[in-house]
Amino acid sequence: MAGITYEDFLDTSYEPADSELVCTFSVDPAADMDMAAAASRVASESSNGTWAELQVDGEITDLSATAFEIDGRRVQVAYPDSLFEAGNMAQILSCIAGNIMGMKAVDRIRLLDCEWPEALTASFPGPRFGSAVRESIFGAGDRPITATVPKPKVGLSTDQHVQVGYEAWTGGIDLLKDDENLTDQPFNPFRDRLIESFGARDRAEAETGEKKSYLINVTADTNTMLERVDMVAEEGGEYVMVDVITCGWAAVQTVRDQCEKHDLAIHAHRAMHAAFDRVPNHGVSMRVLAQVARLCGVDQLHTGTADLGKLENEDSRGINDWLASDLHGLRDVLPVASGGLHPGLVPELVDRLGTNICIQAGGGIHGHPDGTHAGAKALRQAVDATVAGVDLDEYAAEHPELETAIGKWGTETPR
Ligand SMILES: O=C(O)[C@H](O)COP(=O)(O)O
Ligand SMILES: [Mg+2]
């Protein structure tokens, strides 16, 4: 490294090797810095450089990254394979989305996209099931699967929560889901909720003849999560739910290993993703967070509602397409559209995102004027009509629950 300066990390004639991880950034240099200097500092600080010219005795492995493309504010950097510890997502992110995010050489920097090389990809398990859950668990054929999260998101007692789940299941919903901030609070303890919900699930299955399942939120410190994963398996579940951003990717990787032992699928809620991806031109894009989630092995991931719901989202369609695309043989991930959805939005949602999705509604079911059971029926009716290619108003004329939902919310996008 002796005598190496920032400029040595910039080479616009460089062609990345297939084995390298290529990252695309948006870079706004600091006011007193030109783009070439900022780009070389990005490559330097995220691989083996620092602010000073280093004096190192003897030979060391050259793990320098190379900024090889600058196009406007778009900068591409190639990282040598040997910079990374195989299968260690925390270490990878500490390189490509680490110190550079706060470096004074840039005003703003956003990691937009990654091209994952084969060997690094193969060091991760990827999803155990992916979108195959739609068919293998629910036999859903061409239709999106549906989920609901009881509201209010916290405060319902176990009995109340379970009753809401039962009414939703028997109304036609496939999946009951915990909300992101419901785990094991005294008003609704995890173990009681798990056992009583599975009892209600069994009754709902017997009553409807349909498969029903439950996304119970195991999010906690990692050891506790592993105990909860074991508990879900022992009691006969198919899934666990994890708040993947707040608990961190290392924990997700550990949960993924435990789920492999029990044949459980992972539903990934993305609460706090917007802290990374909402500010323009800074942070880590949802596209990259989704890539990381797929590598770490979640089966279902919240990726937004294609601008139809209550939450801001980045390019749901593009992210979903990436989750379905080939990634050196890794399984795909089922996208979950959630946040402010209701029956009237279903046709447009399916038009924008297709049917290989999970449609989830909380308020759009439990806010139905006739209650949860009617709300669940209305959502399922909207899905069935959409998949059959029948106009929603026409279908509603024969289905009073849907008619009431459309009468209340129409096709409006909530805030
Ligand atoms: O966790 C979620 O995705 C939200 O709780 C969905 O709730 P909403 O449908 O009421 O917006
Ligand atoms: Mg929620």
GROMACS .gro file of C-alpha atoms and ligand atoms in nm:
model
  427
    1MET     CA    1   0.000   0.000   0.000
    2ALA     CA    2   0.296   0.232   0.043
    3GLY     CA    3   0.247   0.548  -0.156
    4ILE     CA    4  -0.113   0.466  -0.257
    5THR     CA    5  -0.349   0.764  -0.269
    6TYR     CA    6  -0.720   0.805  -0.336
    7GLU     CA    7  -0.661   0.855  -0.705
    8ASP     CA    8  -0.531   0.497  -0.725
    9PHE     CA    9  -0.886   0.375  -0.661
   10LEU     CA   10  -1.019   0.535  -0.981
   11ASP     CA   11  -0.963   0.374  -1.321
   12THR     CA   12  -1.221   0.440  -1.589
   13SER     CA   13  -1.054   0.193  -1.825
   14TYR     CA   14  -1.099  -0.090  -1.573
   15GLU     CA   15  -1.327  -0.381  -1.664
   16PRO     CA   16  -1.465  -0.569  -1.362
   17ALA     CA   17  -1.403  -0.942  -1.341
   18ASP     CA   18  -1.706  -1.176  -1.321
   19SER     CA   19  -1.605  -1.265  -0.966
   20GLU     CA   20  -1.630  -0.904  -0.845
   21LEU     CA   21  -1.924  -0.745  -0.666
   22VAL     CA   22  -2.025  -0.438  -0.866
   23CYS     CA   23  -2.210  -0.163  -0.679
   24THR     CA   24  -2.383   0.135  -0.833
   25PHE     CA   25  -2.398   0.450  -0.624
   26SER     CA   26  -2.550   0.792  -0.662
   27VAL     CA   27  -2.287   1.037  -0.537
   28ASP     CA   28  -2.318   1.408  -0.457
   29PRO     CA   29  -1.962   1.523  -0.386
   30ALA     CA   30  -1.892   1.773  -0.108
   31ALA     CA   31  -1.888   2.136  -0.226
   32ASP     CA   32  -1.507   2.151  -0.240
   33MET     CA   33  -1.460   1.818  -0.416
   34ASP     CA   34  -1.490   1.709  -0.778
   35MET     CA   35  -1.666   1.386  -0.873
   36ALA     CA   36  -1.348   1.196  -0.959
   37ALA     CA   37  -1.201   1.268  -0.616
   38ALA     CA   38  -1.528   1.175  -0.441
   39ALA     CA   39  -1.568   0.852  -0.642
   40SER     CA   40  -1.213   0.741  -0.566
   41ARG     CA   41  -1.273   0.808  -0.197
   42VAL     CA   42  -1.588   0.595  -0.208
   43ALA     CA   43  -1.388   0.303  -0.352
   44SER     CA   44  -1.104   0.362  -0.108
   45GLU     CA   45  -1.297   0.395   0.221
   46SER     CA   46  -1.526   0.101   0.137
   47SER     CA   47  -1.237  -0.137   0.065
   48ASN     CA   48  -0.885  -0.098   0.206
   49GLY     CA   49  -0.807   0.276   0.203
   50THR     CA   50  -0.837   0.562   0.445
   51TRP     CA   51  -0.782   0.940   0.445
   52ALA     CA   52  -0.403   0.919   0.471
   53GLU     CA   53  -0.139   0.786   0.236
   54LEU     CA   54  -0.035   0.465   0.408
   55GLN     CA   55   0.309   0.334   0.485
   56VAL     CA   56   0.300  -0.045   0.509
   57ASP     CA   57   0.605  -0.268   0.535
   58GLY     CA   58   0.617  -0.575   0.317
   59GLU     CA   59   0.367  -0.727   0.076
   60ILE     CA   60  -0.003  -0.744   0.164
   61THR     CA   61  -0.302  -0.875  -0.028
   62ASP     CA   62  -0.437  -0.603  -0.253
   63LEU     CA   63  -0.806  -0.574  -0.174
   64SER     CA   64  -0.860  -0.234  -0.336
   65ALA     CA   65  -1.193  -0.159  -0.495
   66THR     CA   66  -1.201   0.031  -0.822
   67ALA     CA   67  -1.433   0.313  -0.922
   68PHE     CA   68  -1.455   0.232  -1.293
   69GLU     CA   69  -1.749   0.435  -1.421
   70ILE     CA   70  -1.869   0.789  -1.360
   71ASP     CA   71  -2.180   0.904  -1.542
   72GLY     CA   72  -2.330   1.221  -1.397
   73ARG     CA   73  -2.381   1.143  -1.030
   74ARG     CA   74  -2.389   0.766  -1.102
   75VAL     CA   75  -2.069   0.591  -0.992
   76GLN     CA   76  -1.990   0.222  -1.029
   77VAL     CA   77  -1.739   0.047  -0.808
   78ALA     CA   78  -1.600  -0.307  -0.844
   79TYR     CA   79  -1.503  -0.496  -0.528
   80PRO     CA   80  -1.268  -0.795  -0.537
   81ASP     CA   81  -1.423  -1.120  -0.416
   82SER     CA   82  -1.153  -1.174  -0.155
   83LEU     CA   83  -1.249  -0.850   0.024
   84PHE     CA   84  -1.554  -1.035   0.157
   85GLU     CA   85  -1.613  -1.310   0.408
   86ALA     CA   86  -1.835  -1.565   0.238
   87GLY     CA   87  -2.185  -1.584   0.384
   88ASN     CA   88  -2.135  -1.286   0.618
   89MET     CA   89  -2.386  -1.017   0.521
   90ALA     CA   90  -2.292  -0.788   0.808
   91GLN     CA   91  -1.931  -0.782   0.689
   92ILE     CA   92  -2.031  -0.716   0.328
   93LEU     CA   93  -2.254  -0.425   0.428
   94SER     CA   94  -1.981  -0.282   0.651
   95CYS     CA   95  -1.780  -0.249   0.328
   96ILE     CA   96  -2.027  -0.136   0.064
   97ALA     CA   97  -2.266   0.064   0.285
   98GLY     CA   98  -2.045   0.140   0.584
   99ASN     CA   99  -1.827   0.445   0.659
  100ILE     CA  100  -1.891   0.589   0.313
  101MET     CA  101  -2.247   0.677   0.415
  102GLY     CA  102  -2.113   0.939   0.659
  103MET     CA  103  -1.796   1.045   0.481
  104LYS     CA  104  -1.746   1.423   0.460
  105ALA     CA  105  -1.612   1.386   0.105
  106VAL     CA  106  -1.972   1.337  -0.007
  107ASP     CA  107  -2.279   1.542   0.071
  108ARG     CA  108  -2.502   1.249  -0.014
  109ILE     CA  109  -2.442   0.895  -0.129
  110ARG     CA  110  -2.694   0.622  -0.204
  111LEU     CA  111  -2.622   0.259  -0.275
  112LEU     CA  112  -2.863   0.203  -0.564
  113ASP     CA  113  -2.796  -0.147  -0.690
  114CYS     CA  114  -2.561  -0.446  -0.668
  115GLU     CA  115  -2.463  -0.713  -0.918
  116TRP     CA  116  -2.396  -1.020  -0.705
  117PRO     CA  117  -2.129  -1.254  -0.842
  118GLU     CA  118  -2.189  -1.628  -0.843
  119ALA     CA  119  -1.943  -1.740  -0.574
  120LEU     CA  120  -2.052  -1.476  -0.322
  121THR     CA  121  -2.418  -1.550  -0.395
  122ALA     CA  122  -2.359  -1.922  -0.344
  123SER     CA  123  -2.228  -1.852   0.006
  124PHE     CA  124  -2.585  -1.756   0.108
  125PRO     CA  125  -2.879  -1.995   0.135
  126GLY     CA  126  -3.146  -1.781  -0.030
  127PRO     CA  127  -3.514  -1.855   0.038
  128ARG     CA  128  -3.612  -2.207   0.137
  129PHE     CA  129  -3.949  -2.182  -0.041
  130GLY     CA  130  -3.992  -1.840  -0.205
  131SER     CA  131  -4.312  -1.773  -0.397
  132ALA     CA  132  -4.380  -2.149  -0.415
  133VAL     CA  133  -4.558  -2.100  -0.079
  134ARG     CA  134  -4.861  -1.976  -0.271
  135GLU     CA  135  -4.911  -2.317  -0.422
  136SER     CA  136  -4.738  -2.552  -0.179
  137ILE     CA  137  -4.909  -2.418   0.134
  138PHE     CA  138  -5.233  -2.270   0.001
  139GLY     CA  139  -5.293  -2.429  -0.339
  140ALA     CA  140  -5.382  -2.076  -0.450
  141GLY     CA  141  -5.338  -2.136  -0.824
  142ASP     CA  142  -5.330  -1.809  -1.013
  143ARG     CA  143  -5.461  -1.583  -0.741
  144PRO     CA  144  -5.256  -1.369  -0.504
  145ILE     CA  145  -5.261  -1.497  -0.148
  146THR     CA  146  -5.411  -1.266   0.114
  147ALA     CA  147  -5.310  -1.164   0.465
  148THR     CA  148  -5.446  -0.945   0.738
  149VAL     CA  149  -5.300  -0.781   1.044
  150PRO     CA  150  -5.546  -0.721   1.331
  151LYS     CA  151  -5.593  -0.358   1.429
  152PRO     CA  152  -5.535  -0.179   1.653
  153LYS     CA  153  -5.184  -0.306   1.598
  154VAL     CA  154  -5.123  -0.341   1.972
  155GLY     CA  155  -5.364  -0.350   2.263
  156LEU     CA  156  -5.595  -0.635   2.169
  157SER     CA  157  -5.593  -0.909   2.431
  158THR     CA  158  -5.499  -1.257   2.318
  159ASP     CA  159  -5.863  -1.359   2.301
  160GLN     CA  160  -5.957  -1.052   2.100
  161HIS     CA  161  -5.661  -1.097   1.865
  162VAL     CA  162  -5.743  -1.461   1.806
  163GLN     CA  163  -6.110  -1.384   1.746
  164VAL     CA  164  -6.017  -1.123   1.484
  165GLY     CA  165  -5.792  -1.382   1.319
  166TYR     CA  166  -6.067  -1.642   1.319
  167GLU     CA  167  -6.315  -1.401   1.159
  168ALA     CA  168  -6.063  -1.303   0.894
  169TRP     CA  169  -5.969  -1.663   0.815
  170THR     CA  170  -6.330  -1.775   0.786
  171GLY     CA  171  -6.404  -1.470   0.572
  172GLY     CA  172  -6.155  -1.599   0.313
  173ILE     CA  173  -5.816  -1.464   0.417
  174ASP     CA  174  -5.521  -1.706   0.393
  175LEU     CA  175  -5.283  -1.560   0.646
  176LEU     CA  176  -5.317  -1.395   0.983
  177LYS     CA  177  -5.018  -1.170   1.051
  178ASP     CA  178  -4.892  -0.999   1.365
  179ASP     CA  179  -4.813  -0.635   1.339
  180GLU     CA  180  -4.451  -0.525   1.341
  181ASN     CA  181  -4.461  -0.401   1.702
  182LEU     CA  182  -4.651  -0.694   1.850
  183THR     CA  183  -4.420  -0.957   2.000
  184ASP     CA  184  -4.452  -1.071   2.363
  185GLN     CA  185  -4.612  -0.791   2.561
  186PRO     CA  186  -4.814  -0.866   2.876
  187PHE     CA  187  -5.148  -0.774   2.715
  188ASN     CA  188  -5.096  -1.047   2.451
  189PRO     CA  189  -4.817  -1.293   2.536
  190PHE     CA  190  -4.642  -1.473   2.252
  191ARG     CA  191  -4.696  -1.829   2.371
  192ASP     CA  192  -5.066  -1.785   2.451
  193ARG     CA  193  -5.126  -1.612   2.118
  194LEU     CA  194  -4.942  -1.886   1.930
  195ILE     CA  195  -5.133  -2.173   2.085
  196GLU     CA  196  -5.476  -2.011   2.079
  197SER     CA  197  -5.432  -1.886   1.723
  198PHE     CA  198  -5.342  -2.234   1.603
  199GLY     CA  199  -5.659  -2.364   1.770
  200ALA     CA  200  -5.863  -2.102   1.584
  201ARG     CA  201  -5.675  -2.181   1.263
  202ASP     CA  202  -5.775  -2.547   1.293
  203ARG     CA  203  -6.139  -2.451   1.340
  204ALA     CA  204  -6.125  -2.210   1.045
  205GLU     CA  205  -5.971  -2.478   0.824
  206ALA     CA  206  -6.239  -2.729   0.920
  207GLU     CA  207  -6.510  -2.473   0.854
  208THR     CA  208  -6.382  -2.343   0.520
  209GLY     CA  209  -6.203  -2.646   0.377
  210GLU     CA  210  -5.915  -2.409   0.296
  211LYS     CA  211  -5.560  -2.409   0.428
  212LYS     CA  212  -5.494  -2.125   0.675
  213SER     CA  213  -5.168  -2.009   0.825
  214TYR     CA  214  -5.024  -1.760   1.072
  215LEU     CA  215  -4.732  -1.517   1.052
  216ILE     CA  216  -4.638  -1.483   1.418
  217ASN     CA  217  -4.379  -1.218   1.495
  218VAL     CA  218  -4.075  -1.379   1.660
  219THR     CA  219  -3.869  -1.056   1.657
  220ALA     CA  220  -3.650  -1.022   1.969
  221ASP     CA  221  -3.285  -1.071   2.065
  222THR     CA  222  -3.147  -1.358   1.858
  223ASN     CA  223  -3.149  -1.624   2.131
  224THR     CA  224  -3.512  -1.548   2.212
  225MET     CA  225  -3.599  -1.554   1.843
  226LEU     CA  226  -3.452  -1.902   1.811
  227GLU     CA  227  -3.660  -2.022   2.107
  228ARG     CA  228  -3.970  -1.874   1.945
  229VAL     CA  229  -3.889  -2.037   1.612
  230ASP     CA  230  -3.863  -2.374   1.791
  231MET     CA  231  -4.195  -2.308   1.964
  232VAL     CA  232  -4.370  -2.229   1.635
  233ALA     CA  233  -4.237  -2.552   1.484
  234GLU     CA  234  -4.338  -2.759   1.787
  235GLU     CA  235  -4.692  -2.620   1.776
  236GLY     CA  236  -4.733  -2.690   1.405
  237GLY     CA  237  -4.675  -2.363   1.219
  238GLU     CA  238  -4.552  -2.307   0.865
  239TYR     CA  239  -4.407  -1.958   0.907
  240VAL     CA  240  -4.236  -1.713   1.136
  241MET     CA  241  -4.239  -1.338   1.086
  242VAL     CA  242  -3.928  -1.127   1.146
  243ASP     CA  243  -3.880  -0.748   1.145
  244VAL     CA  244  -3.566  -0.788   0.939
  245ILE     CA  245  -3.434  -0.432   0.942
  246THR     CA  246  -3.479  -0.361   1.311
  247CYS     CA  247  -3.335  -0.697   1.422
  248GLY     CA  248  -3.050  -0.693   1.171
  249TRP     CA  249  -2.925  -0.921   0.897
  250ALA     CA  250  -2.695  -1.131   1.115
  251ALA     CA  251  -2.996  -1.227   1.326
  252VAL     CA  252  -3.198  -1.298   1.011
  253GLN     CA  253  -2.924  -1.533   0.892
  254THR     CA  254  -2.932  -1.720   1.224
  255VAL     CA  255  -3.311  -1.746   1.214
  256ARG     CA  256  -3.288  -1.872   0.855
  257ASP     CA  257  -3.061  -2.156   0.970
  258GLN     CA  258  -3.304  -2.250   1.246
  259CYS     CA  259  -3.598  -2.239   1.005
  260GLU     CA  260  -3.413  -2.477   0.773
  261LYS     CA  261  -3.407  -2.735   1.053
  262HIS     CA  262  -3.782  -2.703   1.104
  263ASP     CA  263  -3.891  -2.650   0.742
  264LEU     CA  264  -4.041  -2.310   0.828
  265ALA     CA  265  -4.086  -2.017   0.591
  266ILE     CA  266  -3.990  -1.659   0.683
  267HIS     CA  267  -4.215  -1.359   0.635
  268ALA     CA  268  -4.003  -1.041   0.639
  269HIS     CA  269  -4.156  -0.714   0.758
  270ARG     CA  270  -3.943  -0.416   0.656
  271ALA     CA  271  -4.028  -0.167   0.935
  272MET     CA  272  -3.754   0.104   0.945
  273HIS     CA  273  -3.648   0.053   0.583
  274ALA     CA  274  -3.745   0.413   0.513
  275ALA     CA  275  -3.466   0.530   0.743
  276PHE     CA  276  -3.233   0.389   0.476
  277ASP     CA  277  -3.420   0.456   0.155
  278ARG     CA  278  -3.662   0.748   0.185
  279VAL     CA  279  -3.428   1.048   0.166
  280PRO     CA  280  -3.352   1.114  -0.200
  281ASN     CA  281  -2.996   1.037  -0.311
  282HIS     CA  282  -2.884   0.909   0.027
  283GLY     CA  283  -2.875   0.578   0.213
  284VAL     CA  284  -2.943   0.231   0.081
  285SER     CA  285  -3.213   0.172  -0.177
  286MET     CA  286  -3.502  -0.065  -0.105
  287ARG     CA  287  -3.383  -0.254  -0.411
  288VAL     CA  288  -3.056  -0.337  -0.235
  289LEU     CA  289  -3.233  -0.415   0.095
  290ALA     CA  290  -3.452  -0.658  -0.100
  291GLN     CA  291  -3.142  -0.817  -0.255
  292VAL     CA  292  -2.991  -0.861   0.090
  293ALA     CA  293  -3.316  -1.012   0.219
  294ARG     CA  294  -3.322  -1.263  -0.066
  295LEU     CA  295  -2.961  -1.367  -0.012
  296CYS     CA  296  -3.019  -1.407   0.362
  297GLY     CA  297  -3.315  -1.628   0.279
  298VAL     CA  298  -3.653  -1.473   0.355
  299ASP     CA  299  -3.947  -1.620   0.165
  300GLN     CA  300  -4.185  -1.322   0.168
  301LEU     CA  301  -4.089  -0.955   0.182
  302HIS     CA  302  -4.284  -0.630   0.204
  303THR     CA  303  -4.193  -0.432  -0.108
  304GLY     CA  304  -4.468  -0.173  -0.118
  305THR     CA  305  -4.794  -0.114  -0.299
  306ALA     CA  306  -4.678   0.048  -0.625
  307ASP     CA  307  -4.781   0.389  -0.485
  308LEU     CA  308  -5.140   0.281  -0.415
  309GLY     CA  309  -5.118   0.261  -0.035
  310LYS     CA  310  -5.048   0.481   0.266
  311LEU     CA  311  -4.668   0.444   0.268
  312GLU     CA  312  -4.406   0.592   0.038
  313ASN     CA  313  -4.239   0.327  -0.172
  314GLU     CA  314  -3.963   0.302  -0.422
  315ASP     CA  315  -4.026   0.114  -0.745
  316SER     CA  316  -4.229  -0.182  -0.612
  317ARG     CA  317  -4.260  -0.325  -0.963
  318GLY     CA  318  -3.888  -0.311  -1.040
  319ILE     CA  319  -3.797  -0.460  -0.702
  320ASN     CA  320  -4.054  -0.738  -0.743
  321ASP     CA  321  -3.918  -0.815  -1.090
  322TRP     CA  322  -3.570  -0.841  -0.942
  323LEU     CA  323  -3.696  -1.074  -0.667
  324ALA     CA  324  -3.837  -1.303  -0.939
  325SER     CA  325  -3.532  -1.285  -1.165
  326ASP     CA  326  -3.255  -1.542  -1.188
  327LEU     CA  327  -2.987  -1.504  -0.922
  328HIS     CA  328  -2.740  -1.785  -0.985
  329GLY     CA  329  -3.009  -2.043  -0.906
  330LEU     CA  330  -3.132  -1.895  -0.575
  331ARG     CA  331  -3.507  -1.918  -0.519
  332ASP     CA  332  -3.728  -1.613  -0.570
  333VAL     CA  333  -3.906  -1.416  -0.295
  334LEU     CA  334  -4.282  -1.358  -0.278
  335PRO     CA  335  -4.350  -0.982  -0.269
  336VAL     CA  336  -4.598  -0.859  -0.009
  337ALA     CA  337  -4.803  -0.547  -0.088
  338SER     CA  338  -4.914  -0.386   0.235
  339GLY     CA  339  -4.989  -0.049   0.390
  340GLY     CA  340  -5.321   0.124   0.331
  341LEU     CA  341  -5.476  -0.129   0.094
  342HIS     CA  342  -5.850  -0.201   0.069
  343PRO     CA  343  -6.071  -0.396  -0.171
  344GLY     CA  344  -6.125  -0.113  -0.421
  345LEU     CA  345  -5.750  -0.093  -0.488
  346VAL     CA  346  -5.707  -0.461  -0.573
  347PRO     CA  347  -5.766  -0.447  -0.953
  348GLU     CA  348  -5.517  -0.162  -1.000
  349LEU     CA  349  -5.268  -0.328  -0.765
  350VAL     CA  350  -5.281  -0.654  -0.960
  351ASP     CA  351  -5.256  -0.460  -1.285
  352ARG     CA  352  -4.936  -0.295  -1.159
  353LEU     CA  353  -4.779  -0.591  -0.976
  354GLY     CA  354  -4.932  -0.909  -1.119
  355THR     CA  355  -5.075  -1.203  -0.927
  356ASN     CA  356  -4.756  -1.350  -0.783
  357ILE     CA  357  -4.794  -1.144  -0.465
  358CYS     CA  358  -4.940  -1.149  -0.117
  359ILE     CA  359  -5.200  -0.877  -0.070
  360GLN     CA  360  -5.226  -0.766   0.288
  361ALA     CA  361  -5.481  -0.534   0.444
  362GLY     CA  362  -5.530  -0.427   0.805
  363GLY     CA  363  -5.750  -0.118   0.817
  364GLY     CA  364  -5.896  -0.215   0.479
  365ILE     CA  365  -6.050  -0.523   0.644
  366HIS     CA  366  -6.106  -0.425   1.007
  367GLY     CA  367  -6.240  -0.082   0.911
  368HIS     CA  368  -6.522  -0.238   0.706
  369PRO     CA  369  -6.851  -0.093   0.835
  370ASP     CA  370  -6.982  -0.445   0.907
  371GLY     CA  371  -6.668  -0.567   1.082
  372THR     CA  372  -6.375  -0.799   1.024
  373HIS     CA  373  -6.559  -1.099   0.884
  374ALA     CA  374  -6.737  -0.888   0.623
  375GLY     CA  375  -6.413  -0.700   0.552
  376ALA     CA  376  -6.228  -1.026   0.491
  377LYS     CA  377  -6.501  -1.143   0.257
  378ALA     CA  378  -6.484  -0.815   0.068
  379LEU     CA  379  -6.108  -0.840   0.017
  380ARG     CA  380  -6.133  -1.200  -0.100
  381GLN     CA  381  -6.419  -1.107  -0.332
  382ALA     CA  382  -6.207  -0.828  -0.480
  383VAL     CA  383  -5.923  -1.074  -0.540
  384ASP     CA  384  -6.151  -1.337  -0.691
  385ALA     CA  385  -6.320  -1.084  -0.919
  386THR     CA  386  -5.989  -0.941  -1.033
  387VAL     CA  387  -5.839  -1.281  -1.113
  388ALA     CA  388  -6.156  -1.379  -1.301
  389GLY     CA  389  -6.133  -1.056  -1.500
  390VAL     CA  390  -6.470  -0.934  -1.374
  391ASP     CA  391  -6.526  -0.563  -1.318
  392LEU     CA  392  -6.533  -0.488  -0.945
  393ASP     CA  393  -6.859  -0.289  -0.954
  394GLU     CA  394  -7.027  -0.568  -1.148
  395TYR     CA  395  -6.905  -0.828  -0.896
  396ALA     CA  396  -7.009  -0.604  -0.608
  397ALA     CA  397  -7.369  -0.604  -0.730
  398GLU     CA  398  -7.382  -0.974  -0.635
  399HIS     CA  399  -7.154  -0.949  -0.329
  400PRO     CA  400  -7.283  -0.714  -0.057
  401GLU     CA  401  -6.961  -0.710   0.150
  402LEU     CA  402  -6.764  -0.585  -0.148
  403GLU     CA  403  -7.036  -0.336  -0.233
  404THR     CA  404  -7.017  -0.190   0.118
  405ALA     CA  405  -6.636  -0.167   0.104
  406ILE     CA  406  -6.643   0.011  -0.230
  407GLY     CA  407  -6.918   0.237  -0.101
  408LYS     CA  408  -6.692   0.336   0.189
  409TRP     CA  409  -6.351   0.369   0.027
  410GLY     CA  410  -6.408   0.362  -0.349
  411THR     CA  411  -6.069   0.344  -0.518
  412GLU     CA  412  -5.905   0.615  -0.309
  413THR     CA  413  -5.543   0.600  -0.197
  414PRO     CA  414  -5.535   0.659   0.180
  415ARG     CA  415  -5.288   0.873   0.374
  416LIG     O1  416  -4.774  -0.413   0.890
  416LIG     C1  417  -4.835  -0.370   0.793
  416LIG     O2  418  -4.804  -0.398   0.679
  416LIG     C2  419  -4.946  -0.272   0.820
  416LIG     O3  420  -4.982  -0.290   0.952
  416LIG     C3  421  -5.064  -0.279   0.730
  416LIG     O4  422  -5.173  -0.212   0.791
  416LIG     P1  423  -5.282  -0.131   0.707
  416LIG     O5  424  -5.332  -0.224   0.601
  416LIG     O6  425  -5.388  -0.095   0.808
  416LIG     O7  426  -5.216  -0.013   0.650
  417MG      MG  427  -4.798  -0.286   1.039
   0.00000   0.00000   0.00000
